[in-house]
Structures are given as structure tokens and as C-alpha cells.
Amino acid sequence: DDLIWPVFVRSGTDVVEEIPSMPGVFRRSVDRLVEAAEEAVALGIPAICIFPYTGIEERTEDCAGAWDPDNHVNRAIRAIKAAVPELAIMTDVALDTYNINGHDGFVENGEIVNDRTVEALVKMTLAQADAGADIIGPSDMMDGRIGAMRTALEAAGHQNVMILSYAAKYASAFYGPFRDAVGASAALSGDKK
């Protein structure tokens, strides 16, 4: 009753690929993620959290894919809501899987730039809320992003979209397999610390 099942979405059609560092856990294309969402409902799982996997070729310096209404996550949200509207959908908000540098924020002169990153995270938040997300899950660790997200959600008419941050992850080795699942390790230039 209390589980939020983490699921991983990737490009393609009819794709289910096992994540090597997480046996029994899969990256799925949108169509196959809808099947997993239907399975969640059948099992009585009330919510899922969607995490994107993007290949290096899909990442850019400006991270614009993060707020593209047709990215993997936003398409998955719409498809799942159409199939099982009763399932709560949480999303991940961070730039790492869209950033050619692999970091949660924009990198300038070897440093993460906070305010520019917060502006991008707000755009990402609004795109996910517009797609139908019920819970926004910031994992980026930028200062001031919760207030900026809440203000933007309210202004856009998304008063009922919740925010649930889970950013207290730091540089733990326990988080390594997850970084592998979303492809962050492959793009990372520098240390997450």
C-alpha cells in the first residue's frame, strides 16, 4: 500500500532490457512501461516513479530534452494515465540524464551553476505536470528549487501536483547501480561530490 515502484523508461518500441547492476530490474520503452503500470495496478501498487534513461547521443549541453513535451518521460506519463488513470505517477526532476556532462545541473568552468539550473528544473517540472504527473520528485540538490517549482506549478494551475524531494543521496556507493540504470555514470565528467 505504501510502495512507490521505481521504473525506468527509454527510447524505442517493444524494448525490455535488464539493467546489469540491478538484476531483475528493466529499462522499458513507453509501450512496455504501460504494461508494467497495468501490472502495478493489478498488484495493488498505488504509485510508480518514472526515471528516464537517455543515451549519450540524446544528451546536450543545454539539456533541452528535459522539458521537451515529447521526451520519454512525458510520453510515458500520458500513455500510463490513458491506460490506468488511477495510478499515481511520480517523476524525477534533475538534469543528469539529459546533460552531456552527466551532472544534475549546468556546469560552467567546472562548477554547478545553481540559478540557471533552477530555471531549467522549473521548465522540466511544468512539462511533467502538463503531461499529467501527480508528484514531482526533485533529486537535483539545487538551492531554492522547491520554492521556484511550487510557485510555477501554482501559476500554471497545477495546485494539486505534489512535490516530494529525495535529494539526500550525496555520493553514496549504494546509489551507484541507480546511476547506472539512468545512464548517469556513462556521461559523468568529474565527481558527483
Short mmCIF file of C-alpha atoms in Angstrom, two decimals:
data_model
loop_
_atom_site.label_atom_id
_atom_site.label_comp_id
_atom_site.label_asym_id
_atom_site.label_seq_id
_atom_site.Cartn_x
_atom_site.Cartn_y
_atom_site.Cartn_z
CA ASP A 1 0.00 0.00 0.00
CA ASP A 2 2.92 2.36 0.60
CA LEU A 3 5.21 1.37 -2.27
CA ILE A 4 6.28 3.77 -4.99
CA TRP A 5 7.73 1.43 -7.62
CA PRO A 6 10.71 2.95 -9.48
CA VAL A 7 10.52 2.25 -13.21
CA PHE A 8 12.92 3.20 -16.00
CA VAL A 9 11.87 4.41 -19.44
CA ARG A 10 13.97 4.55 -22.60
CA SER A 11 13.53 5.17 -26.31
CA GLY A 12 12.30 2.57 -28.77
CA THR A 13 9.33 0.25 -29.14
CA ASP A 14 8.83 -3.16 -27.56
CA VAL A 15 12.06 -2.80 -25.56
CA VAL A 16 12.66 -4.50 -22.21
CA GLU A 17 16.35 -4.57 -21.28
CA GLU A 18 17.78 -5.74 -17.98
CA ILE A 19 19.98 -3.30 -16.07
CA PRO A 20 23.25 -5.17 -15.43
CA SER A 21 23.89 -3.66 -11.99
CA MET A 22 20.28 -4.25 -10.87
CA PRO A 23 19.29 -7.87 -11.72
CA GLY A 24 15.55 -8.24 -12.26
CA VAL A 25 15.11 -4.52 -12.96
CA PHE A 26 14.48 -3.32 -16.50
CA ARG A 27 14.53 -0.28 -18.75
CA ARG A 28 11.41 -0.30 -20.89
CA SER A 29 10.13 1.59 -23.90
CA VAL A 30 6.93 3.57 -23.34
CA ASP A 31 4.67 0.80 -24.67
CA ARG A 32 6.21 -1.78 -22.35
CA LEU A 33 6.17 0.66 -19.42
CA VAL A 34 2.41 0.95 -19.82
CA GLU A 35 2.24 -2.83 -19.36
CA ALA A 36 4.30 -2.52 -16.16
CA ALA A 37 1.95 0.21 -14.92
CA GLU A 38 -1.04 -2.05 -15.56
CA GLU A 39 0.77 -4.79 -13.62
CA ALA A 40 1.33 -2.34 -10.74
CA VAL A 41 -2.39 -1.59 -10.54
CA ALA A 42 -3.25 -5.30 -10.66
CA LEU A 43 -0.86 -5.88 -7.74
CA GLY A 44 -2.34 -3.02 -5.71
CA ILE A 45 0.75 -0.81 -6.01
CA PRO A 46 -0.60 2.74 -5.77
CA ALA A 47 2.24 4.70 -7.41
CA ILE A 48 5.23 4.50 -9.70
CA CYS A 49 8.17 6.85 -10.15
CA ILE A 50 9.42 7.21 -13.70
CA PHE A 51 13.13 7.68 -14.34
CA PRO A 52 14.47 8.34 -17.85
CA TYR A 53 17.35 6.57 -19.49
CA THR A 54 18.90 8.55 -22.31
CA GLY A 55 21.88 7.54 -24.37
CA ILE A 56 24.86 9.85 -24.75
CA GLU A 57 23.69 10.72 -28.27
CA GLU A 58 20.43 12.12 -26.83
CA ARG A 59 22.13 14.48 -24.36
CA THR A 60 23.10 18.11 -24.90
CA GLU A 61 24.86 20.98 -23.14
CA ASP A 62 21.59 22.92 -22.86
CA CYS A 63 19.64 19.89 -21.51
CA ALA A 64 16.58 20.94 -23.55
CA GLY A 65 15.37 17.34 -23.75
CA ALA A 66 14.49 17.59 -20.06
CA TRP A 67 11.47 19.80 -20.73
CA ASP A 68 10.57 18.53 -24.19
CA PRO A 69 6.86 17.60 -24.03
CA ASP A 70 7.62 14.56 -26.18
CA ASN A 71 10.55 13.14 -24.22
CA HIS A 72 10.33 9.55 -22.95
CA VAL A 73 9.01 10.52 -19.52
CA ASN A 74 6.28 12.87 -20.70
CA ARG A 75 5.07 10.42 -23.35
CA ALA A 76 5.05 7.67 -20.72
CA ILE A 77 3.04 9.80 -18.28
CA ARG A 78 0.36 10.48 -20.90
CA ALA A 79 0.23 6.85 -22.04
CA ILE A 80 0.01 5.48 -18.49
CA LYS A 81 -2.65 7.99 -17.46
CA ALA A 82 -4.69 6.95 -20.51
CA ALA A 83 -4.39 3.25 -19.61
CA VAL A 84 -4.60 3.34 -15.79
CA PRO A 85 -5.66 6.81 -14.63
CA GLU A 86 -5.95 5.67 -11.01
CA LEU A 87 -2.20 5.01 -10.74
CA ALA A 88 -0.27 7.89 -9.16
CA ILE A 89 2.75 8.92 -11.19
CA MET A 90 5.84 10.46 -9.67
CA THR A 91 8.68 11.78 -11.79
CA ASP A 92 12.34 12.54 -11.32
CA VAL A 93 13.46 16.15 -11.74
CA ALA A 94 17.18 16.55 -12.40
CA LEU A 95 19.21 17.30 -15.49
CA ASP A 96 21.75 14.46 -15.23
CA THR A 97 20.07 12.15 -17.73
CA TYR A 98 19.75 14.97 -20.28
CA ASN A 99 23.13 16.61 -19.61
CA ILE A 100 26.11 15.69 -21.78
CA ASN A 101 28.21 16.25 -18.63
CA GLY A 102 26.14 13.80 -16.56
CA HIS A 103 25.57 16.27 -13.73
CA ASP A 104 22.26 17.29 -12.12
CA GLY A 105 22.87 20.90 -13.13
CA PHE A 106 24.58 23.06 -15.71
CA VAL A 107 28.36 23.01 -15.49
CA GLU A 108 30.29 26.21 -16.12
CA ASN A 109 34.05 26.41 -15.52
CA GLY A 110 33.96 23.14 -13.59
CA GLU A 111 31.20 24.28 -11.19
CA ILE A 112 27.48 23.54 -10.99
CA VAL A 113 25.57 26.78 -11.64
CA ASN A 114 22.61 26.97 -9.27
CA ASP A 115 20.25 29.68 -10.53
CA ARG A 116 20.43 28.78 -14.22
CA THR A 117 19.83 25.15 -13.24
CA VAL A 118 16.79 26.06 -11.12
CA GLU A 119 15.25 27.83 -14.12
CA ALA A 120 15.68 24.66 -16.19
CA LEU A 121 14.28 22.47 -13.41
CA VAL A 122 11.16 24.65 -13.30
CA LYS A 123 10.67 24.13 -17.05
CA MET A 124 11.10 20.39 -16.57
CA THR A 125 8.62 20.41 -13.67
CA LEU A 126 5.98 22.22 -15.71
CA ALA A 127 6.39 19.87 -18.69
CA GLN A 128 5.88 16.86 -16.41
CA ALA A 129 2.88 18.42 -14.67
CA ASP A 130 1.35 19.33 -18.05
CA ALA A 131 1.79 15.68 -19.10
CA GLY A 132 -0.19 14.55 -16.03
CA ALA A 133 2.37 13.83 -13.29
CA ASP A 134 0.86 13.69 -9.80
CA ILE A 135 4.10 14.04 -7.82
CA ILE A 136 7.26 15.89 -8.82
CA GLY A 137 10.41 14.33 -7.35
CA PRO A 138 13.37 16.71 -7.38
CA SER A 139 16.64 14.84 -6.89
CA ASP A 140 18.97 17.57 -8.09
CA MET A 141 20.05 19.20 -4.78
CA MET A 142 19.97 22.80 -6.09
CA ASP A 143 19.25 25.59 -3.62
CA GLY A 144 15.83 27.26 -3.87
CA ARG A 145 14.31 24.88 -6.39
CA ILE A 146 11.34 23.75 -4.27
CA GLY A 147 10.01 27.29 -3.86
CA ALA A 148 10.57 28.04 -7.54
CA MET A 149 8.80 24.82 -8.58
CA ARG A 150 5.85 25.38 -6.24
CA THR A 151 5.41 28.97 -7.43
CA ALA A 152 5.50 27.89 -11.08
CA LEU A 153 3.09 24.97 -10.50
CA GLU A 154 0.59 27.27 -8.76
CA ALA A 155 0.83 29.91 -11.50
CA ALA A 156 0.24 27.24 -14.18
CA GLY A 157 -2.87 25.85 -12.48
CA HIS A 158 -1.22 22.72 -11.06
CA GLN A 159 -2.15 23.32 -7.43
CA ASN A 160 -2.74 19.61 -6.80
CA VAL A 161 0.62 18.42 -8.09
CA MET A 162 2.75 17.48 -5.09
CA ILE A 163 6.50 17.84 -4.62
CA LEU A 164 8.43 15.07 -2.88
CA SER A 165 12.19 15.62 -2.83
CA TYR A 166 14.54 12.74 -2.24
CA ALA A 167 17.83 14.54 -2.70
CA ALA A 168 19.69 13.26 0.38
CA LYS A 169 21.68 10.77 -1.67
CA TYR A 170 25.05 12.54 -1.94
CA ALA A 171 27.88 10.39 -3.28
CA SER A 172 26.88 7.08 -1.70
CA ALA A 173 28.18 3.88 -3.28
CA PHE A 174 24.70 2.45 -2.71
CA TYR A 175 23.43 4.90 -5.33
CA GLY A 176 25.86 3.62 -8.00
CA PRO A 177 23.56 0.99 -9.53
CA PHE A 178 20.82 3.59 -9.86
CA ARG A 179 23.18 5.96 -11.69
CA ASP A 180 23.92 3.03 -13.99
CA ALA A 181 20.19 2.46 -14.55
CA VAL A 182 19.64 6.02 -15.79
CA GLY A 183 22.93 6.21 -17.65
CA ALA A 184 24.38 8.97 -15.47
CA SER A 185 27.64 7.13 -14.86
CA ALA A 186 28.48 6.92 -18.53
CA ALA A 187 28.24 10.66 -19.12
CA LEU A 188 29.66 11.88 -15.83
CA SER A 189 32.64 14.19 -16.22
CA GLY A 190 34.03 14.81 -12.76
CA ASP A 191 32.85 13.60 -9.40
CA LYS A 192 29.28 13.85 -8.06
CA LYS A 193 30.75 15.01 -4.74
#
